[in-house]
mmCIF file of C-alpha atoms and ligand atoms in Angstrom:
data_model
loop_
_atom_site.group_PDB
_atom_site.id
_atom_site.type_symbol
_atom_site.label_atom_id
_atom_site.label_comp_id
_atom_site.label_asym_id
_atom_site.label_seq_id
_atom_site.Cartn_x
_atom_site.Cartn_y
_atom_site.Cartn_z
ATOM 1 C CA MET A 1 -0.195 0.388 0.051
ATOM 2 C CA ALA A 2 1.140 3.686 -0.964
ATOM 3 C CA PHE A 3 0.256 6.938 -0.613
ATOM 4 C CA LEU A 4 1.539 8.986 -3.459
ATOM 5 C CA THR A 5 0.749 11.800 -4.873
ATOM 6 C CA GLY A 6 2.344 14.232 -8.127
ATOM 7 C CA ARG A 7 1.104 16.568 -10.547
ATOM 8 C CA CYS A 8 2.425 18.285 -13.797
ATOM 9 C CA MET A 9 5.217 21.472 -14.767
ATOM 10 C CA CYS A 10 2.697 24.256 -14.649
ATOM 11 C CA GLU A 11 0.665 22.835 -11.075
ATOM 12 C CA ALA A 12 -2.535 23.326 -13.043
ATOM 13 C CA VAL A 13 -2.944 18.692 -12.757
ATOM 14 C CA THR A 14 -2.266 17.363 -9.876
ATOM 15 C CA TRP A 15 -2.740 13.850 -8.550
ATOM 16 C CA THR A 16 -3.199 10.932 -5.411
ATOM 17 C CA TYR A 17 -2.564 7.820 -5.990
ATOM 18 C CA SER A 18 -3.763 6.252 -2.026
ATOM 19 C CA GLY A 19 -3.036 1.385 -2.973
ATOM 20 C CA ASP A 20 -0.883 -1.395 -4.526
ATOM 21 C CA ILE A 21 1.615 -0.503 -7.199
ATOM 22 C CA THR A 22 1.511 -3.216 -9.688
ATOM 23 C CA ARG A 23 4.689 -1.635 -12.171
ATOM 24 C CA ASN A 24 7.694 0.262 -11.965
ATOM 25 C CA LEU A 25 8.994 -0.313 -14.918
ATOM 26 C CA VAL A 26 10.654 1.518 -17.653
ATOM 27 C CA CYS A 27 9.491 1.154 -21.082
ATOM 28 C CA TYR A 28 11.892 1.567 -24.497
ATOM 29 C CA CYS A 29 8.940 1.728 -26.777
ATOM 30 C CA ALA A 30 9.117 2.784 -29.663
ATOM 31 C CA ASP A 31 5.547 5.110 -29.412
ATOM 32 C CA CYS A 32 6.491 6.388 -25.760
ATOM 33 C CA GLN A 33 10.084 7.333 -27.254
ATOM 34 C CA ARG A 34 7.437 9.786 -29.873
ATOM 35 C CA ALA A 35 4.864 10.974 -27.265
ATOM 36 C CA THR A 36 8.075 12.116 -24.994
ATOM 37 C CA SER A 37 10.238 12.909 -26.616
ATOM 38 C CA ALA A 38 12.614 11.112 -24.166
ATOM 39 C CA PRO A 39 14.638 8.012 -24.984
ATOM 40 C CA LEU A 40 12.679 5.578 -22.230
ATOM 41 C CA THR A 41 9.782 6.455 -20.157
ATOM 42 C CA ALA A 42 9.220 5.475 -16.379
ATOM 43 C CA PHE A 43 6.016 4.615 -15.008
ATOM 44 C CA LEU A 44 4.387 3.337 -12.404
ATOM 45 C CA GLY A 45 1.427 0.935 -12.268
ATOM 46 C CA MET A 46 -1.739 1.676 -10.928
ATOM 47 C CA ARG A 47 -5.701 1.160 -10.067
ATOM 48 C CA PRO A 48 -7.490 3.997 -11.583
ATOM 49 C CA GLU A 49 -10.844 4.036 -8.949
ATOM 50 C CA GLN A 50 -7.903 4.467 -6.350
ATOM 51 C CA LEU A 51 -5.893 7.720 -8.577
ATOM 52 C CA SER A 52 -7.733 10.793 -8.389
ATOM 53 C CA TRP A 53 -7.283 14.527 -11.006
ATOM 54 C CA SER A 54 -7.925 17.687 -10.496
ATOM 55 C CA GLY A 55 -7.906 20.229 -12.816
ATOM 56 C CA ASP A 56 -7.911 20.115 -16.727
ATOM 57 C CA ILE A 57 -6.898 16.886 -19.049
ATOM 58 C CA ARG A 58 -6.548 16.611 -22.378
ATOM 59 C CA HIS A 59 -6.115 13.098 -24.797
ATOM 60 C CA TYR A 60 -4.454 11.680 -27.209
ATOM 61 C CA GLU A 61 -5.435 8.223 -28.727
ATOM 62 C CA SER A 62 -1.645 6.576 -29.768
ATOM 63 C CA SER A 63 -3.178 3.267 -30.731
ATOM 64 C CA PRO A 64 -6.835 2.258 -30.452
ATOM 65 C CA ASP A 65 -8.000 1.899 -28.193
ATOM 66 C CA THR A 66 -4.948 3.112 -25.880
ATOM 67 C CA PHE A 67 -4.845 7.285 -24.646
ATOM 68 C CA ARG A 68 -1.381 9.800 -23.418
ATOM 69 C CA GLY A 69 -2.990 12.063 -20.858
ATOM 70 C CA PHE A 70 -1.402 15.458 -20.853
ATOM 71 C CA CYS A 71 -2.115 19.394 -19.850
ATOM 72 C CA PRO A 72 -2.775 21.288 -21.515
ATOM 73 C CA SER A 73 -0.676 23.663 -20.251
ATOM 74 C CA CYS A 74 2.734 23.393 -20.184
ATOM 75 C CA GLY A 75 2.151 19.602 -21.752
ATOM 76 C CA THR A 76 3.582 17.127 -19.282
ATOM 77 C CA ARG A 77 2.628 14.213 -19.789
ATOM 78 C CA LEU A 78 0.639 12.014 -17.281
ATOM 79 C CA TYR A 79 -0.389 8.880 -17.928
ATOM 80 C CA PHE A 80 -0.677 5.638 -20.225
ATOM 81 C CA ARG A 81 -4.166 3.964 -20.242
ATOM 82 C CA SER A 82 -5.153 1.275 -22.577
ATOM 83 C CA ASP A 83 -8.979 -0.841 -22.925
ATOM 84 C CA ARG A 84 -7.295 -3.794 -23.567
ATOM 85 C CA TRP A 85 -5.817 -3.491 -19.393
ATOM 86 C CA PRO A 86 -9.144 -1.686 -17.804
ATOM 87 C CA HIS A 87 -7.978 -2.328 -14.903
ATOM 88 C CA GLU A 88 -4.573 -0.240 -14.568
ATOM 89 C CA ILE A 89 -3.169 3.026 -15.969
ATOM 90 C CA HIS A 90 -0.146 3.976 -15.832
ATOM 91 C CA VAL A 91 1.069 7.196 -14.512
ATOM 92 C CA HIS A 92 4.288 8.602 -15.813
ATOM 93 C CA ALA A 93 7.030 8.238 -12.896
ATOM 94 C CA ALA A 94 8.880 11.905 -13.781
ATOM 95 C CA THR A 95 5.681 12.972 -12.148
ATOM 96 C CA MET A 96 5.834 11.586 -8.688
ATOM 97 C CA THR A 97 6.226 14.769 -6.257
ATOM 98 C CA ASN A 98 9.721 13.288 -5.380
ATOM 99 C CA PRO A 99 10.652 11.523 -8.242
ATOM 100 C CA ASP A 100 13.896 10.438 -6.623
ATOM 101 C CA ASP A 101 11.388 7.479 -4.735
ATOM 102 C CA TYR A 102 10.300 6.192 -7.704
ATOM 103 C CA GLN A 103 12.256 2.274 -7.793
ATOM 104 C CA PRO A 104 12.524 1.005 -11.370
ATOM 105 C CA ASP A 105 11.747 -3.766 -11.404
ATOM 106 C CA ALA A 106 11.443 -3.937 -14.435
ATOM 107 C CA GLN A 107 13.066 -2.798 -17.963
ATOM 108 C CA VAL A 108 10.574 -3.321 -20.639
ATOM 109 C CA PHE A 109 10.764 -3.421 -25.194
ATOM 110 C CA MET A 110 14.970 -3.695 -25.272
ATOM 111 C CA PRO A 111 15.076 -4.131 -28.975
ATOM 112 C CA SER A 112 14.005 -0.488 -29.257
ATOM 113 C CA ARG A 113 16.188 0.489 -26.987
ATOM 114 C CA VAL A 114 18.132 3.823 -28.522
ATOM 115 C CA LYS A 115 21.678 2.332 -28.328
ATOM 116 C CA TRP A 116 23.341 5.677 -27.552
ATOM 117 C CA LEU A 117 21.834 4.827 -23.690
ATOM 118 C CA ASP A 118 24.957 2.094 -23.361
ATOM 119 C CA ARG A 119 27.744 4.945 -23.969
ATOM 120 C CA LEU A 120 25.900 7.433 -21.780
ATOM 121 C CA PRO A 121 28.356 6.356 -18.775
ATOM 122 C CA THR A 122 32.015 6.883 -21.305
ATOM 123 C CA ILE A 123 29.963 10.398 -21.703
ATOM 124 C CA PRO A 124 31.841 13.699 -19.389
ATOM 125 C CA THR A 125 29.192 15.230 -16.887
ATOM 126 C CA HIS A 126 28.714 18.381 -15.539
ATOM 127 C CA ASP A 127 26.890 19.655 -12.704
ATOM 128 C CA GLY A 128 24.429 22.294 -14.969
ATOM 129 C CA PHE A 129 25.437 22.543 -18.474
ATOM 130 C CA GLN A 130 28.271 23.233 -20.042
ATOM 131 C CA GLN A 131 30.066 26.110 -19.482
ATOM 132 C CA ARG A 132 29.677 27.300 -24.242
ATOM 133 C CA PRO A 133 28.999 24.628 -26.694
ATOM 134 C CA SER A 134 32.643 23.124 -28.560
ATOM 135 C CA GLY A 135 33.061 24.397 -31.993
ATOM 136 C CA PRO A 136 34.756 27.110 -34.082
ATOM 137 C CA PRO A 137 32.618 30.210 -33.504
ATOM 138 C CA ALA A 138 30.885 30.574 -36.895
ATOM 139 C CA HIS A 139 29.341 26.965 -36.297
ATOM 140 C CA ARG A 140 28.175 28.753 -33.141
ATOM 141 C CA THR A 141 25.998 30.689 -34.547
ATOM 142 C CA ALA A 142 25.345 29.089 -37.566
ATOM 143 C CA LEU A 143 23.333 26.388 -34.715
ATOM 144 C CA ARG A 144 22.048 29.643 -32.811
ATOM 145 C CA SER A 145 19.897 31.532 -36.280
ATOM 146 C CA GLY A 146 18.866 27.311 -36.975
HETATM 147 ZN ZN1 ZN B 1 0.672 21.773 -16.083
HETATM 148 ZN ZN1 ZN B 2 6.379 2.791 -23.785
#
């Protein structure tokens, strides 16, 4: 039994959940990549009847009877649900009030995982943005105006 809360970026939409978490999965499927503009998506499986929302929510029907909810003000993705699994809704873990509380226990759709994720441990890291882009000045100008 968990008690969790969450919100979108602009805080127009909030959610509260009191119930069992049915899944903690990280999804690499191509649809989630497109829908979230991100290489991976983390979900919390919840019972719809124990989840309450406040605020205006829109959804996109990404495949027949499958819906992806989002905040119409800020665009934050909120959930995935499908009529194929009526007793479960997948809420985006990144919307949790404390996203660090998330504990994934499964990774799914591994064949569509983008290959560059494997390189992350070897790529230079920074606490904030890099100080300046690399490359000659002319190249930087072209990037800015593009
Ligand atoms: Zn919002
Ligand atoms: Zn997916």
